[in-house]
C-alpha cells in the first residue's frame, strides 16, 4: 500500500523506483502489487453493496473484469509502444498499467451506487491517464519526437478499455443488483 500512496502523491519519484525494481516477470507485478489493491477495492465495494449471493457474484465479476482490463491494457500499450520503437517489454508495460491504474481500481469502491460509479470511474480513469503520462517516459523511453504520439495513443487505449470495463460493470450491477 505504501507504493500506491507514493504513486498517488509523488508519482515522479515513484516511477523511478518502479523502473529500477528488480522484477523480471509480469506475473510478479500482478501478484505483488495489482492483486492486493484490486482485492481491497472489491472488498470495500462488496461491503458497501452488502454481502449477499448477488453481491458476491457481482464482486467476482468485478474482480475478473478488472484483471481482463489489466491484461488487455498491458497488451495494447505494448503493441502501441512497439509501433513507436520504444524499448519496452511486457514487464515494463505491465508496470506502467498496474501503477497507473491505481486510481481507476480505487474508484471501483464506488460501484455501490450507479451515479457515483460512473463519476468515480471517470475521475479514476482521468488520474490514471495522468499517472501514465508521468510514467511513460520513464518506463518506455520513447524517442523525444514520438513521445506525444505515444502518449496520445496510450491515453486513448486506457480510456477505451476503462470505459468499456466500467460500462460492463455498471450493466452487470444493474442486472444482478437492480436497486440502489
Short mmCIF file of C-alpha atoms in Angstrom, two decimals:
data_model
loop_
_atom_site.label_atom_id
_atom_site.label_comp_id
_atom_site.label_asym_id
_atom_site.label_seq_id
_atom_site.Cartn_x
_atom_site.Cartn_y
_atom_site.Cartn_z
CA UNK A 1 0.00 0.00 0.00
CA UNK A 2 2.99 2.26 0.54
CA UNK A 3 3.68 2.10 -3.21
CA UNK A 4 0.06 3.01 -4.03
CA UNK A 5 0.16 6.05 -1.75
CA UNK A 6 3.52 7.08 -3.16
CA UNK A 7 2.24 6.74 -6.71
CA UNK A 8 -0.82 8.86 -5.95
CA UNK A 9 1.04 11.60 -4.06
CA UNK A 10 4.50 11.76 -5.69
CA UNK A 11 4.42 9.90 -8.99
CA UNK A 12 7.65 11.34 -10.43
CA UNK A 13 9.73 9.86 -7.62
CA UNK A 14 7.75 6.64 -7.52
CA UNK A 15 8.11 5.92 -11.25
CA UNK A 16 11.91 5.95 -10.93
CA UNK A 17 11.67 3.44 -8.09
CA UNK A 18 9.28 1.25 -10.09
CA UNK A 19 11.55 1.27 -13.16
CA UNK A 20 14.59 0.20 -11.16
CA UNK A 21 12.92 -2.58 -9.18
CA UNK A 22 14.41 -5.98 -9.97
CA UNK A 23 11.20 -7.60 -11.19
CA UNK A 24 11.70 -9.92 -14.11
CA UNK A 25 8.24 -11.39 -14.60
CA UNK A 26 4.97 -9.56 -15.22
CA UNK A 27 3.16 -12.16 -13.08
CA UNK A 28 5.15 -10.92 -10.05
CA UNK A 29 3.86 -7.39 -10.59
CA UNK A 30 0.28 -8.60 -10.85
CA UNK A 31 0.61 -10.87 -7.80
CA UNK A 32 2.53 -8.48 -5.55
CA UNK A 33 1.01 -5.12 -6.48
CA UNK A 34 -2.19 -5.36 -8.53
CA UNK A 35 -3.86 -8.22 -6.67
CA UNK A 36 -3.80 -6.58 -3.21
CA UNK A 37 -5.08 -3.22 -4.46
CA UNK A 38 -7.85 -4.76 -6.54
CA UNK A 39 -8.80 -7.10 -3.72
CA UNK A 40 -9.10 -4.24 -1.20
CA UNK A 41 -11.15 -2.14 -3.64
CA UNK A 42 -13.52 -5.01 -4.43
CA UNK A 43 -13.82 -5.91 -0.74
CA UNK A 44 -14.77 -2.34 0.19
CA UNK A 45 -17.23 -2.22 -2.72
CA UNK A 46 -18.78 -5.51 -1.55
CA UNK A 47 -19.06 -4.17 1.99
CA UNK A 48 -20.89 -1.10 0.73
CA UNK A 49 -23.22 -3.11 -1.53
CA UNK A 50 -23.90 -5.68 1.15
CA UNK A 51 -22.79 -9.26 1.39
CA UNK A 52 -25.38 -11.37 -0.36
CA UNK A 53 -25.31 -14.04 -3.02
CA UNK A 54 -25.87 -11.40 -5.71
CA UNK A 55 -23.29 -9.08 -4.15
CA UNK A 56 -20.66 -11.81 -4.09
CA UNK A 57 -21.41 -12.74 -7.72
CA UNK A 58 -21.03 -9.10 -8.70
CA UNK A 59 -17.76 -8.83 -6.74
CA UNK A 60 -16.41 -11.89 -8.57
CA UNK A 61 -17.43 -10.39 -11.92
CA UNK A 62 -15.75 -7.10 -10.97
CA UNK A 63 -12.58 -8.92 -9.94
CA UNK A 64 -12.41 -10.91 -13.20
CA UNK A 65 -13.17 -7.87 -15.37
CA UNK A 66 -10.52 -5.84 -13.59
CA UNK A 67 -7.87 -8.40 -14.44
CA UNK A 68 -9.11 -8.67 -18.02
CA UNK A 69 -8.78 -4.87 -18.14
CA UNK A 70 -5.20 -5.13 -16.87
CA UNK A 71 -4.27 -7.80 -19.39
CA UNK A 72 -5.88 -6.04 -22.35
CA UNK A 73 -4.45 -2.62 -21.48
CA UNK A 74 -0.93 -4.03 -20.94
CA UNK A 75 -1.06 -5.79 -24.29
CA UNK A 76 -2.39 -2.72 -26.09
CA UNK A 77 0.28 -0.45 -24.62
CA UNK A 78 2.97 -2.96 -25.50
CA UNK A 79 1.78 -3.00 -29.13
CA UNK A 80 1.44 0.79 -29.25
CA UNK A 81 4.94 1.27 -27.81
CA UNK A 82 6.45 -1.13 -30.36
CA UNK A 83 4.90 0.93 -33.13
CA UNK A 84 6.99 3.87 -31.92
CA UNK A 85 10.20 1.86 -31.48
CA UNK A 86 10.21 2.23 -27.72
CA UNK A 87 12.41 -0.08 -25.71
CA UNK A 88 9.58 -1.89 -23.96
CA UNK A 89 8.88 -5.42 -22.87
CA UNK A 90 5.85 -6.98 -21.17
CA UNK A 91 7.30 -6.27 -17.70
CA UNK A 92 7.62 -2.52 -18.39
CA UNK A 93 4.17 -2.42 -19.98
CA UNK A 94 2.63 -4.27 -17.04
CA UNK A 95 4.39 -1.98 -14.56
CA UNK A 96 3.04 1.09 -16.36
CA UNK A 97 -0.50 -0.25 -16.44
CA UNK A 98 -0.53 -1.61 -12.89
CA UNK A 99 0.80 1.52 -11.24
CA UNK A 100 -1.09 3.99 -13.39
CA UNK A 101 -4.34 2.02 -12.84
CA UNK A 102 -4.35 2.50 -9.08
CA UNK A 103 -6.84 5.43 -9.21
CA UNK A 104 -9.18 3.50 -11.50
CA UNK A 105 -9.09 0.45 -9.26
CA UNK A 106 -9.73 2.57 -6.18
CA UNK A 107 -12.71 4.12 -7.97
CA UNK A 108 -14.29 0.66 -8.05
CA UNK A 109 -15.15 1.09 -4.38
CA UNK A 110 -17.88 3.47 -5.55
CA UNK A 111 -19.70 0.82 -7.60
CA UNK A 112 -22.23 0.70 -4.77
CA UNK A 113 -24.25 3.46 -6.46
CA UNK A 114 -24.85 3.91 -10.18
CA UNK A 115 -24.14 7.65 -10.38
CA UNK A 116 -21.05 7.58 -8.17
CA UNK A 117 -19.73 4.55 -10.05
CA UNK A 118 -19.68 6.43 -13.33
CA UNK A 119 -18.35 9.68 -11.86
CA UNK A 120 -15.67 7.95 -9.78
CA UNK A 121 -14.73 5.80 -12.77
CA UNK A 122 -14.24 8.90 -14.91
CA UNK A 123 -12.15 10.59 -12.24
CA UNK A 124 -10.15 7.42 -11.62
CA UNK A 125 -9.53 6.98 -15.33
CA UNK A 126 -8.51 10.63 -15.67
CA UNK A 127 -5.93 10.36 -12.90
CA UNK A 128 -4.77 7.02 -14.30
CA UNK A 129 -4.06 8.77 -17.59
CA UNK A 130 -2.15 11.50 -15.74
CA UNK A 131 -0.06 8.85 -13.97
CA UNK A 132 0.56 7.10 -17.30
CA UNK A 133 1.71 10.40 -18.84
CA UNK A 134 4.16 10.91 -15.97
CA UNK A 135 5.40 7.31 -16.06
CA UNK A 136 5.50 6.73 -19.81
CA UNK A 137 8.84 8.49 -20.50
CA UNK A 138 10.46 6.66 -17.58
CA UNK A 139 9.06 3.21 -18.32
CA UNK A 140 9.02 3.24 -22.15
CA UNK A 141 11.92 5.58 -23.03
CA UNK A 142 10.36 6.79 -26.30
CA UNK A 143 12.20 8.91 -28.80
CA UNK A 144 11.66 12.58 -27.95
CA UNK A 145 9.79 13.32 -31.19
CA UNK A 146 7.49 10.30 -30.68
CA UNK A 147 6.69 10.91 -27.01
CA UNK A 148 3.45 12.88 -27.54
CA UNK A 149 2.12 10.49 -30.18
CA UNK A 150 2.88 7.51 -27.96
CA UNK A 151 1.17 9.15 -25.01
CA UNK A 152 -1.87 10.10 -27.10
CA UNK A 153 -2.43 6.55 -28.31
CA UNK A 154 -1.70 5.15 -24.85
CA UNK A 155 -4.21 7.53 -23.27
CA UNK A 156 -6.84 6.52 -25.82
CA UNK A 157 -6.20 2.83 -25.09
CA UNK A 158 -6.51 3.38 -21.33
CA UNK A 159 -9.64 5.49 -21.76
CA UNK A 160 -11.28 3.00 -24.12
CA UNK A 161 -10.56 -0.12 -22.04
CA UNK A 162 -11.54 1.56 -18.76
CA UNK A 163 -14.75 2.93 -20.27
CA UNK A 164 -15.73 -0.50 -21.60
CA UNK A 165 -14.87 -2.15 -18.28
CA UNK A 166 -16.81 0.41 -16.28
CA UNK A 167 -19.81 0.18 -18.61
CA UNK A 168 -19.89 -3.61 -18.35
CA UNK A 169 -19.58 -3.46 -14.56
CA UNK A 170 -22.42 -0.96 -14.25
CA UNK A 171 -24.59 -3.06 -16.58
CA UNK A 172 -23.86 -6.24 -14.60
CA UNK A 173 -24.61 -4.42 -11.37
CA UNK A 174 -27.97 -3.28 -12.71
CA UNK A 175 -28.81 -6.83 -13.75
CA UNK A 176 -27.63 -8.54 -10.59
CA UNK A 177 -28.49 -5.82 -8.06
CA UNK A 178 -31.28 -3.80 -9.72
CA UNK A 179 -31.97 -1.43 -6.78
CA UNK A 180 -29.68 1.13 -5.21
#
